[in-house]
Short mmCIF file of C-alpha atoms and ligand atoms in Angstrom, two decimals:
data_model
loop_
_atom_site.label_atom_id
_atom_site.label_comp_id
_atom_site.label_asym_id
_atom_site.label_seq_id
_atom_site.Cartn_x
_atom_site.Cartn_y
_atom_site.Cartn_z
CA MET A 21 -1.53 -7.44 -30.46
CA GLN A 22 -5.32 -7.79 -31.06
CA ASN A 23 -7.69 -4.78 -30.90
CA LYS A 24 -10.09 -6.68 -28.70
CA ARG A 25 -8.82 -8.45 -25.63
CA THR A 26 -10.30 -9.85 -22.45
CA LEU A 27 -8.07 -9.30 -19.48
CA ILE A 28 -8.20 -10.29 -15.85
CA ILE A 29 -6.50 -7.75 -13.59
CA THR A 30 -6.07 -9.28 -10.14
CA GLY A 31 -5.96 -7.02 -7.07
CA GLY A 32 -7.73 -4.26 -9.00
CA ALA A 33 -9.47 -2.94 -5.89
CA GLY A 34 -6.15 -2.23 -4.17
CA PHE A 35 -3.86 0.77 -4.45
CA ILE A 36 -1.83 0.15 -7.64
CA GLY A 37 -4.41 -2.21 -9.15
CA SER A 38 -7.12 0.46 -9.08
CA HIS A 39 -4.91 2.82 -11.09
CA VAL A 40 -4.12 0.06 -13.60
CA VAL A 41 -7.82 -0.85 -13.97
CA ARG A 42 -8.78 2.82 -14.44
CA LEU A 43 -6.07 3.33 -17.09
CA PHE A 44 -7.04 0.22 -19.08
CA VAL A 45 -10.81 0.82 -18.86
CA ASN A 46 -10.40 4.42 -20.06
CA LYS A 47 -7.71 3.84 -22.67
CA TYR A 48 -9.00 0.61 -24.23
CA PRO A 49 -12.79 0.78 -24.71
CA ASP A 50 -12.59 -2.34 -26.93
CA TYR A 51 -11.00 -4.43 -24.18
CA ARG A 52 -13.04 -6.24 -21.57
CA ILE A 53 -11.45 -5.61 -18.19
CA ILE A 54 -12.29 -8.04 -15.39
CA ASN A 55 -11.17 -6.93 -11.96
CA LEU A 56 -10.71 -10.10 -9.88
CA ASP A 57 -10.27 -9.24 -6.22
CA LYS A 58 -11.01 -10.99 -2.93
CA LEU A 59 -11.60 -7.66 -1.15
CA THR A 60 -9.34 -8.27 1.80
CA TYR A 61 -8.84 -5.37 4.22
CA ALA A 62 -6.71 -3.75 1.44
CA GLY A 63 -9.38 -3.95 -1.27
CA ASN A 64 -11.72 -0.99 -1.58
CA LEU A 65 -14.24 -0.65 -4.42
CA ALA A 66 -14.60 3.05 -3.65
CA ASN A 67 -11.21 3.36 -5.38
CA LEU A 68 -13.01 2.64 -8.67
CA ARG A 69 -16.31 4.49 -8.25
CA ASP A 70 -15.65 6.65 -11.33
CA ILE A 71 -15.43 3.70 -13.74
CA GLU A 72 -17.58 1.01 -12.11
CA ASP A 73 -20.51 1.47 -14.53
CA ARG A 74 -18.44 1.35 -17.71
CA PRO A 75 -19.63 -1.30 -20.22
CA ASN A 76 -16.09 -2.71 -20.65
CA TYR A 77 -15.60 -3.27 -16.89
CA ARG A 78 -16.67 -6.17 -14.67
CA PHE A 79 -15.87 -6.78 -11.02
CA VAL A 80 -15.66 -10.35 -9.72
CA ARG A 81 -15.13 -11.03 -6.05
CA MET A 82 -12.88 -14.07 -5.98
CA ASP A 83 -9.82 -15.44 -4.21
CA ILE A 84 -6.86 -16.08 -6.53
CA CYS A 85 -6.36 -19.32 -4.57
CA ASP A 86 -9.72 -20.58 -5.94
CA PHE A 87 -8.33 -22.59 -8.88
CA GLU A 88 -11.74 -23.92 -10.06
CA GLY A 89 -13.34 -20.48 -9.84
CA VAL A 90 -10.55 -18.79 -11.81
CA LEU A 91 -10.51 -21.55 -14.44
CA LYS A 92 -14.28 -21.28 -14.97
CA LEU A 93 -14.07 -17.50 -15.20
CA MET A 94 -11.32 -17.76 -17.81
CA GLN A 95 -13.37 -20.29 -19.84
CA ASP A 96 -16.62 -18.29 -19.59
CA GLU A 97 -14.98 -14.98 -20.49
CA HIS A 98 -12.38 -16.30 -22.99
CA VAL A 99 -9.59 -14.54 -21.12
CA ASP A 100 -6.41 -14.00 -23.12
CA GLY A 101 -4.34 -11.94 -20.72
CA ILE A 102 -3.71 -11.69 -16.99
CA ILE A 103 -2.10 -8.77 -15.17
CA HIS A 104 -1.45 -10.08 -11.69
CA LEU A 105 -1.23 -7.59 -8.82
CA ALA A 106 -3.21 -9.32 -6.05
CA ALA A 107 -1.00 -9.89 -3.05
CA GLU A 108 -0.56 -9.28 0.62
CA SER A 109 1.66 -6.21 0.36
CA HIS A 110 2.55 -4.79 3.78
CA VAL A 111 5.95 -5.77 5.25
CA ASP A 112 4.90 -5.14 8.89
CA ARG A 113 1.94 -7.52 8.54
CA SER A 114 4.21 -10.17 7.01
CA ILE A 115 6.39 -10.08 10.13
CA LYS A 116 3.35 -10.82 12.30
CA ASP A 117 1.62 -13.32 10.00
CA PRO A 118 3.90 -14.94 7.37
CA PHE A 119 1.44 -17.80 6.64
CA THR A 120 -1.08 -15.49 5.00
CA PHE A 121 1.68 -14.10 2.80
CA ALA A 122 2.81 -17.55 1.65
CA GLN A 123 -0.79 -18.56 1.03
CA THR A 124 -1.79 -15.55 -1.06
CA ASN A 125 1.46 -14.55 -2.73
CA VAL A 126 2.88 -18.03 -3.42
CA MET A 127 -0.07 -20.44 -3.54
CA GLY A 128 -2.39 -17.80 -5.01
CA THR A 129 0.04 -17.07 -7.85
CA LEU A 130 0.54 -20.79 -8.46
CA SER A 131 -3.20 -21.39 -8.59
CA LEU A 132 -3.59 -18.55 -11.10
CA LEU A 133 -0.76 -19.96 -13.25
CA GLN A 134 -2.30 -23.43 -13.16
CA ALA A 135 -5.72 -22.09 -14.18
CA ALA A 136 -4.18 -20.09 -17.05
CA LYS A 137 -2.20 -23.15 -18.16
CA ALA A 138 -5.26 -25.44 -18.06
CA TYR A 139 -7.41 -23.00 -20.04
CA TRP A 140 -4.88 -21.82 -22.61
CA GLU A 141 -3.54 -25.33 -23.30
CA SER A 142 -7.13 -26.48 -24.00
CA LEU A 143 -7.45 -24.02 -26.91
CA PRO A 144 -6.44 -24.89 -30.49
CA GLU A 145 -4.07 -21.90 -30.67
CA LYS A 146 -2.76 -22.66 -27.13
CA TYR A 147 -0.45 -19.85 -25.89
CA GLU A 148 -0.50 -17.78 -29.08
CA GLY A 149 -1.56 -14.20 -28.33
CA LYS A 150 -1.73 -14.90 -24.58
CA ARG A 151 0.12 -13.10 -21.81
CA PHE A 152 0.65 -13.65 -18.08
CA TYR A 153 2.16 -10.47 -16.60
CA HIS A 154 3.26 -10.70 -12.97
CA ILE A 155 3.79 -7.51 -10.93
CA SER A 156 6.59 -7.84 -8.41
CA THR A 157 8.71 -5.63 -6.20
CA ASP A 158 12.29 -4.39 -5.88
CA GLU A 159 12.37 -5.87 -2.35
CA VAL A 160 13.19 -9.31 -3.80
CA TYR A 161 16.72 -8.06 -4.49
CA GLY A 162 17.34 -7.49 -0.76
CA ALA A 163 19.00 -4.30 0.43
CA LEU A 164 21.78 -2.07 -0.88
CA GLU A 165 24.54 -0.46 1.15
CA MET A 166 24.88 3.25 1.70
CA THR A 167 28.27 3.90 0.19
CA HIS A 168 29.96 7.04 -0.98
CA PRO A 169 33.30 8.03 -2.44
CA GLU A 170 36.00 9.04 0.00
CA GLY A 171 35.25 12.37 1.64
CA ILE A 172 31.85 12.91 0.01
CA GLU A 173 28.76 12.57 2.15
CA PRO A 174 25.72 11.10 0.42
CA PRO A 175 23.59 12.00 -1.40
CA PHE A 176 26.05 12.46 -4.21
CA THR A 177 25.77 12.38 -7.96
CA THR A 178 26.33 8.93 -9.35
CA LYS A 179 26.05 7.31 -12.73
CA ALA A 180 23.38 4.68 -13.17
CA SER A 181 23.81 2.21 -16.02
CA SER A 182 21.55 4.46 -18.12
CA GLY A 183 24.56 6.78 -18.29
CA GLU A 184 22.59 9.55 -16.59
CA HIS A 185 23.60 11.15 -13.33
CA HIS A 186 21.32 10.95 -10.33
CA LEU A 187 21.34 11.88 -6.69
CA ALA A 188 21.98 8.65 -4.82
CA TYR A 189 22.95 7.22 -1.46
CA GLY A 190 25.24 4.58 -2.92
CA GLU A 191 27.02 3.51 -6.06
CA LYS A 192 25.08 0.26 -6.59
CA PHE A 193 21.57 -0.11 -7.95
CA PHE A 194 19.18 -3.03 -8.32
CA THR A 195 19.59 -4.33 -11.87
CA GLU A 196 17.62 -7.14 -13.51
CA ASP A 197 20.56 -9.59 -13.39
CA LEU A 198 21.02 -9.41 -9.60
CA LYS A 199 20.50 -12.53 -7.55
CA TYR A 200 17.42 -12.56 -5.33
CA GLN A 201 18.14 -11.98 -1.61
CA PRO A 202 14.78 -11.26 0.05
CA HIS A 203 14.80 -10.50 3.78
CA SER A 204 11.21 -10.09 4.94
CA PRO A 205 8.50 -12.76 4.78
CA TYR A 206 6.71 -10.44 2.33
CA SER A 207 9.64 -10.22 -0.07
CA ALA A 208 10.45 -13.92 0.35
CA ALA A 209 6.90 -14.77 -0.71
CA LYS A 210 7.05 -12.35 -3.66
CA ALA A 211 10.42 -13.81 -4.71
CA SER A 212 8.96 -17.30 -4.62
CA SER A 213 6.01 -16.23 -6.77
CA ASP A 214 8.41 -14.64 -9.31
CA HIS A 215 10.27 -17.97 -9.55
CA PHE A 216 7.02 -19.84 -10.18
CA VAL A 217 6.07 -17.45 -12.97
CA ARG A 218 9.44 -17.88 -14.68
CA ALA A 219 9.22 -21.66 -14.17
CA PHE A 220 5.89 -21.73 -16.05
CA HIS A 221 7.60 -20.06 -19.00
CA ASP A 222 10.64 -22.33 -18.93
CA THR A 223 8.69 -25.55 -18.35
CA PHE A 224 5.43 -25.08 -20.24
CA GLY A 225 6.19 -22.21 -22.64
CA MET A 226 3.66 -19.86 -21.03
CA PRO A 227 4.23 -16.29 -22.30
CA THR A 228 5.15 -14.56 -19.05
CA ILE A 229 6.66 -11.21 -18.10
CA VAL A 230 7.82 -10.11 -14.62
CA THR A 231 8.42 -6.54 -13.50
CA ASN A 232 10.01 -5.33 -10.25
CA CYS A 233 9.01 -1.85 -9.17
CA SER A 234 10.18 0.48 -6.41
CA ASN A 235 7.97 2.16 -3.74
CA ASN A 236 4.80 3.69 -5.15
CA TYR A 237 2.96 6.71 -3.77
CA GLY A 238 -0.20 8.57 -4.76
CA PRO A 239 -3.99 8.54 -4.25
CA TYR A 240 -5.90 5.51 -2.84
CA GLN A 241 -2.99 3.98 -0.92
CA PHE A 242 -4.09 2.14 2.22
CA PRO A 243 -3.15 4.28 5.25
CA GLU A 244 -0.91 1.69 6.88
CA LYS A 245 1.89 2.68 4.44
CA LEU A 246 4.26 5.52 5.27
CA ILE A 247 2.98 8.35 3.07
CA PRO A 248 -0.83 8.20 3.54
CA LEU A 249 -0.47 7.25 7.22
CA PHE A 250 1.75 10.21 7.94
CA ILE A 251 -0.32 12.72 5.92
CA ASN A 252 -3.39 11.70 7.91
CA ASN A 253 -1.53 11.81 11.23
CA ILE A 254 -0.09 15.27 10.50
CA ARG A 255 -3.55 16.52 9.63
CA HIS A 256 -4.92 15.23 12.95
CA ARG A 257 -1.75 16.12 14.88
CA LYS A 258 -1.07 12.52 15.89
CA PRO A 259 2.48 11.20 16.51
CA LEU A 260 4.50 10.08 13.48
CA PRO A 261 6.16 6.74 14.32
CA VAL A 262 9.56 6.84 12.58
CA TYR A 263 11.24 3.41 12.60
CA GLY A 264 14.84 3.45 13.86
CA LYS A 265 16.66 6.66 13.01
CA GLY A 266 14.65 7.40 9.86
CA GLU A 267 17.84 6.88 7.82
CA ASN A 268 16.50 4.10 5.55
CA VAL A 269 16.32 5.00 1.89
CA ARG A 270 13.45 4.22 -0.48
CA ASP A 271 13.13 4.98 -4.19
CA TRP A 272 9.72 6.58 -4.88
CA LEU A 273 7.59 6.47 -8.03
CA TYR A 274 4.20 8.13 -8.61
CA VAL A 275 1.60 5.37 -8.95
CA GLU A 276 0.21 6.58 -12.30
CA ASP A 277 3.71 6.34 -13.75
CA HIS A 278 3.84 2.71 -12.62
CA ALA A 279 0.44 2.08 -14.25
CA ARG A 280 1.73 3.63 -17.52
CA ALA A 281 4.79 1.41 -17.38
CA ILE A 282 2.55 -1.65 -16.90
CA ASP A 283 0.54 -0.63 -19.99
CA VAL A 284 3.69 -0.24 -22.12
CA ILE A 285 5.23 -3.49 -20.89
CA PHE A 286 2.01 -5.49 -21.24
CA HIS A 287 1.73 -4.42 -24.88
CA GLU A 288 5.34 -4.12 -25.99
CA GLY A 289 7.47 -6.03 -23.48
CA LYS A 290 9.37 -9.11 -24.61
CA ILE A 291 8.11 -12.49 -23.45
CA ALA A 292 10.18 -14.08 -20.65
CA GLU A 293 11.86 -10.76 -19.85
CA THR A 294 12.19 -8.97 -16.54
CA TYR A 295 11.99 -5.18 -16.38
CA ASN A 296 12.81 -2.99 -13.39
CA ILE A 297 10.54 0.03 -12.93
CA GLY A 298 11.62 3.12 -11.00
CA GLY A 299 12.35 6.81 -11.33
CA PHE A 300 15.88 7.18 -9.87
CA ASN A 301 14.37 9.03 -6.92
CA GLU A 302 15.99 8.04 -3.60
CA TRP A 303 14.92 9.62 -0.34
CA LYS A 304 15.76 9.00 3.30
CA ASN A 305 12.55 8.42 5.25
CA ILE A 306 13.23 11.33 7.60
CA ASP A 307 13.66 13.74 4.69
CA ILE A 308 10.38 12.67 3.10
CA ILE A 309 8.65 13.03 6.46
CA LYS A 310 9.90 16.63 6.72
CA VAL A 311 8.60 17.37 3.22
CA LEU A 312 5.22 15.87 4.20
CA ILE A 313 5.02 17.99 7.37
CA ASN A 314 5.91 21.20 5.52
CA THR A 315 3.45 20.46 2.70
CA VAL A 316 0.52 19.52 4.94
CA ASP A 317 1.13 22.52 7.19
CA ARG A 318 1.29 24.91 4.23
CA LEU A 319 -1.83 23.50 2.55
CA LEU A 320 -3.79 23.65 5.81
CA GLY A 321 -2.74 27.26 6.41
CA ARG A 322 -0.53 26.37 9.38
CA ALA A 323 2.98 27.78 9.82
CA GLU A 324 5.26 25.60 7.68
CA GLY A 325 7.10 23.12 9.89
CA GLU A 326 5.08 23.80 13.03
CA ASP A 327 4.24 20.09 13.30
CA MET A 328 7.86 18.85 13.32
CA ASP A 329 7.46 17.88 16.98
CA LEU A 330 5.07 15.08 15.91
CA ILE A 331 8.15 13.12 14.78
CA THR A 332 8.51 10.22 17.24
CA TYR A 333 11.37 7.75 16.89
CA VAL A 334 10.18 4.21 17.67
CA THR A 335 11.70 0.70 17.69
CA ASP A 336 13.01 -0.24 14.27
CA ARG A 337 11.17 -2.69 11.98
CA ALA A 338 12.73 -6.19 12.34
CA GLY A 339 15.12 -6.88 9.44
CA HIS A 340 14.54 -3.35 8.10
CA ASP A 341 16.18 -3.09 4.65
CA LEU A 342 18.56 -0.13 4.56
CA ARG A 343 18.40 1.08 0.98
CA TYR A 344 16.43 0.35 -2.19
CA ALA A 345 17.44 1.93 -5.49
CA ILE A 346 16.16 0.70 -8.84
CA ASP A 347 18.02 0.96 -12.12
CA SER A 348 15.23 1.18 -14.70
CA SER A 349 17.48 2.05 -17.65
CA LYS A 350 16.61 -1.18 -19.51
CA LEU A 351 12.93 -0.20 -19.59
CA GLN A 352 13.77 3.39 -20.48
CA LYS A 353 16.08 2.39 -23.33
CA GLU A 354 14.19 -0.59 -24.77
CA LEU A 355 10.59 0.57 -24.41
CA GLY A 356 10.96 4.35 -24.11
CA TRP A 357 9.08 4.66 -20.80
CA GLU A 358 10.09 7.32 -18.34
CA PRO A 359 8.43 8.87 -15.29
CA SER A 360 6.24 11.88 -16.08
CA LEU A 361 6.35 13.62 -12.69
CA GLN A 362 9.12 15.16 -10.63
CA PHE A 363 8.90 14.04 -7.00
CA GLU A 364 8.14 17.54 -5.64
CA GLU A 365 5.17 17.77 -8.05
CA GLY A 366 3.99 14.26 -7.23
CA ILE A 367 4.14 14.79 -3.48
CA GLU A 368 2.25 18.09 -3.69
CA LYS A 369 -0.43 16.38 -5.81
CA THR A 370 -0.62 13.45 -3.40
CA VAL A 371 -0.90 15.54 -0.24
CA ARG A 372 -3.58 17.67 -1.87
CA TRP A 373 -5.51 14.54 -2.88
CA TYR A 374 -5.56 13.12 0.66
CA LEU A 375 -6.53 16.50 2.17
CA ASP A 376 -9.29 16.96 -0.44
CA ASN A 377 -10.56 13.40 0.01
CA GLN A 378 -10.93 13.21 3.76
CA ALA A 379 -14.22 11.31 3.27
CA TRP A 380 -12.28 8.50 1.49
CA MET A 381 -9.76 8.42 4.34
CA ASP A 382 -12.47 8.44 7.06
CA ASN A 383 -14.33 5.68 5.26
CA VAL A 384 -11.18 3.55 5.35
CA THR A 385 -10.05 4.32 8.90
CA SER A 386 -13.58 3.72 10.25
CA GLY A 387 -13.83 0.38 8.42
CA ASP A 388 -17.03 1.47 6.62
CA TYR A 389 -15.44 0.86 3.19
CA GLN A 390 -15.86 -2.86 3.76
CA LYS A 391 -19.65 -2.51 3.64
CA TYR A 392 -19.52 -0.97 0.16
CA TYR A 393 -19.44 -4.28 -1.69
CA ASP A 394 -22.60 -5.61 -0.01
CA GLU A 395 -24.50 -2.39 -0.70
CA MET A 396 -23.27 -1.89 -4.25
CA TYR A 397 -23.41 -5.46 -5.50
CA LYS A 398 -26.57 -6.57 -3.69
CA GLY A 399 -28.72 -8.49 -6.16
CA ARG A 400 -26.27 -8.15 -9.07
P1 NAD I 22 -2.61 -3.45 -1.91
O1 NAD I 22 -2.35 -4.16 -0.62
O2 NAD I 22 -3.04 -2.02 -1.88
O3 NAD I 22 -3.73 -4.23 -2.74
C1 NAD I 22 -3.74 -5.63 -2.86
C2 NAD I 22 -5.08 -6.05 -3.49
O4 NAD I 22 -5.04 -7.47 -3.66
C3 NAD I 22 -6.30 -5.72 -2.63
O5 NAD I 22 -7.32 -5.18 -3.42
C4 NAD I 22 -6.70 -7.07 -2.06
O6 NAD I 22 -8.10 -7.17 -1.79
C5 NAD I 22 -6.27 -8.01 -3.18
N1 NAD I 22 -6.03 -9.37 -2.70
C6 NAD I 22 -5.26 -9.75 -1.63
N2 NAD I 22 -5.31 -11.09 -1.48
C7 NAD I 22 -6.09 -11.58 -2.50
C8 NAD I 22 -6.50 -12.88 -2.90
N3 NAD I 22 -6.14 -13.97 -2.21
N4 NAD I 22 -7.30 -13.00 -3.99
C9 NAD I 22 -7.68 -11.91 -4.70
N5 NAD I 22 -7.35 -10.65 -4.34
C10 NAD I 22 -6.56 -10.48 -3.26
O7 NAD I 22 -1.31 -3.65 -2.77
P2 NAD I 22 -0.54 -2.62 -3.74
O8 NAD I 22 0.34 -1.77 -2.92
O9 NAD I 22 -1.52 -2.03 -4.68
O10 NAD I 22 0.41 -3.66 -4.53
C11 NAD I 22 -0.09 -4.35 -5.67
C12 NAD I 22 0.99 -5.26 -6.19
O11 NAD I 22 2.14 -4.50 -6.54
C13 NAD I 22 1.48 -6.31 -5.20
O12 NAD I 22 1.70 -7.51 -5.90
C14 NAD I 22 2.77 -5.73 -4.65
O13 NAD I 22 3.65 -6.76 -4.26
C15 NAD I 22 3.29 -4.99 -5.86
N6 NAD I 22 4.13 -3.81 -5.58
C16 NAD I 22 3.72 -2.83 -4.73
C17 NAD I 22 4.50 -1.69 -4.54
C18 NAD I 22 4.08 -0.57 -3.63
O14 NAD I 22 4.85 0.36 -3.40
N7 NAD I 22 2.87 -0.56 -3.11
C19 NAD I 22 5.73 -1.57 -5.21
C20 NAD I 22 6.14 -2.61 -6.07
C21 NAD I 22 5.32 -3.72 -6.26
O1 DAU I 23 9.80 -1.28 -2.50
C1 DAU I 23 8.53 -1.68 -2.88
C2 DAU I 23 7.69 -1.99 -1.66
O2 DAU I 23 7.36 -0.75 -1.07
C3 DAU I 23 6.44 -2.78 -1.99
O3 DAU I 23 6.81 -4.03 -2.50
C4 DAU I 23 5.56 -2.96 -0.74
O4 DAU I 23 4.36 -3.60 -1.08
C5 DAU I 23 5.25 -1.57 -0.18
O5 DAU I 23 4.50 -1.71 1.01
C6 DAU I 23 6.55 -0.80 0.10
O6 DAU I 23 7.29 -1.41 1.18
P1 DAU I 23 8.02 -0.52 2.32
O7 DAU I 23 8.18 -1.36 3.51
O8 DAU I 23 9.20 0.18 1.77
O9 DAU I 23 6.86 0.61 2.54
P2 DAU I 23 6.24 1.28 3.87
O10 DAU I 23 5.36 2.40 3.43
O11 DAU I 23 5.69 0.27 4.82
O12 DAU I 23 7.54 1.91 4.56
C7 DAU I 23 8.36 2.86 3.88
C8 DAU I 23 9.54 3.17 4.79
O13 DAU I 23 9.05 3.91 5.93
C9 DAU I 23 10.24 1.95 5.35
O14 DAU I 23 11.62 2.19 5.44
C10 DAU I 23 9.63 1.79 6.76
C11 DAU I 23 9.34 3.22 7.15
N1 DAU I 23 8.15 3.41 8.05
C12 DAU I 23 6.96 2.87 7.65
C13 DAU I 23 5.84 3.02 8.42
C14 DAU I 23 4.50 2.42 8.00
C15 DAU I 23 8.27 4.13 9.21
O15 DAU I 23 9.36 4.65 9.56
N2 DAU I 23 7.15 4.27 10.00
C16 DAU I 23 5.94 3.74 9.65
O16 DAU I 23 4.95 3.88 10.42
#
């Protein structure tokens, strides 16, 4: 792959995107990194304050649905790679407003693909050296059962296809060959966008890659998602709304480990392949919530566990998927990636970050973060 590249990273002002932008800007000074983001409620340029003045970084406020705008940007900047993260990402919002999810996640991805196709096919070398990398989710595979061998209560030790043993709540994992069975409007829209990306490879020969990752956690996550929402609520002693019985299982990966996987796959992944990304790290929601309460209490000098009574069971999320568990052994074997952090370490780091960055949290919860763009980019 070339030493100099010009990449568009879409959704770079969001949670995962900001970590990917930061990694690429720092690690590849010879690359030009263009962060293309509409700045919806989930986009926050304060997530990138530490790198915003770097010479190899440019922010462009644009909607991925703006085909003409994206095409012109690609022509002007000679873009040879796209890492596509922009999406509506919150399941609860998709239940209330599926149209926005279809518009952004499906039509937005299609518009981006069409712009890339129009630009790259106009060049003499066409698709040579180009790459369209689409970031998707494990939720497209649907939900797994909680199973366990006779007489053994989960979690038990099971063997993933990597051959390694892991604590798990069932014997099955999401593997790359599984059929898509999305349940929420969010995952249905993501599934549709994945199909479009693969169709552009199969029909037009566009060099595409798709990855499906499990739940991410870490700094800069919008506080509508379980972990940052609950850390903030525990701090302020507000109720913790646990959906259903808190028995649902999610498979958690530290966000910087996801960003590292994206770097490896972008540079070394095989064209037209799908890679699952995850750390074999399944947790029931209620168990994570207890860890969060104990950690926040301890770090704030409270008696560990004194805030357990904030746990409040509420009506379950409609269509709530029971269990996600990713088998990432293909990525681990073929490209040598593996997670760098144990969960206990990652959670401690994450709780500390939110407690130490209360100003970031207050800026988001007050809505002030949305004024940042106008102030920062006035006259630029
Ligand atoms: P996020 O909601 O934090 O950020 C999304 C970003 O996309 C925001 O900056 C937003 O402004 C931008 N955006 C939204 N609509 C846009 C549009 N029309 N045009 C341009 N920009 C737009 O999301 P996230 O949690 O960082 O997720 C990023 C990607 O990773 C998504 O594609 C998501 O499906 C996928 N993913 C997320 C997780 C997770 O646990 N968060 C796990 C696996 C995959
Ligand atoms: O699996 C990957 C997906 O993980 C990503 O594709 C999504 O973009 C991301 O939002 C995330 O989806 P989830 O729905 O799993 O994440 P969320 O943080 O919303 O919820 C995690 C679990 O916690 C889920 O089982 C629902 C539950 N929950 C969530 C909230 C916000 C609660 O019990 N109470 C809550 O208030």
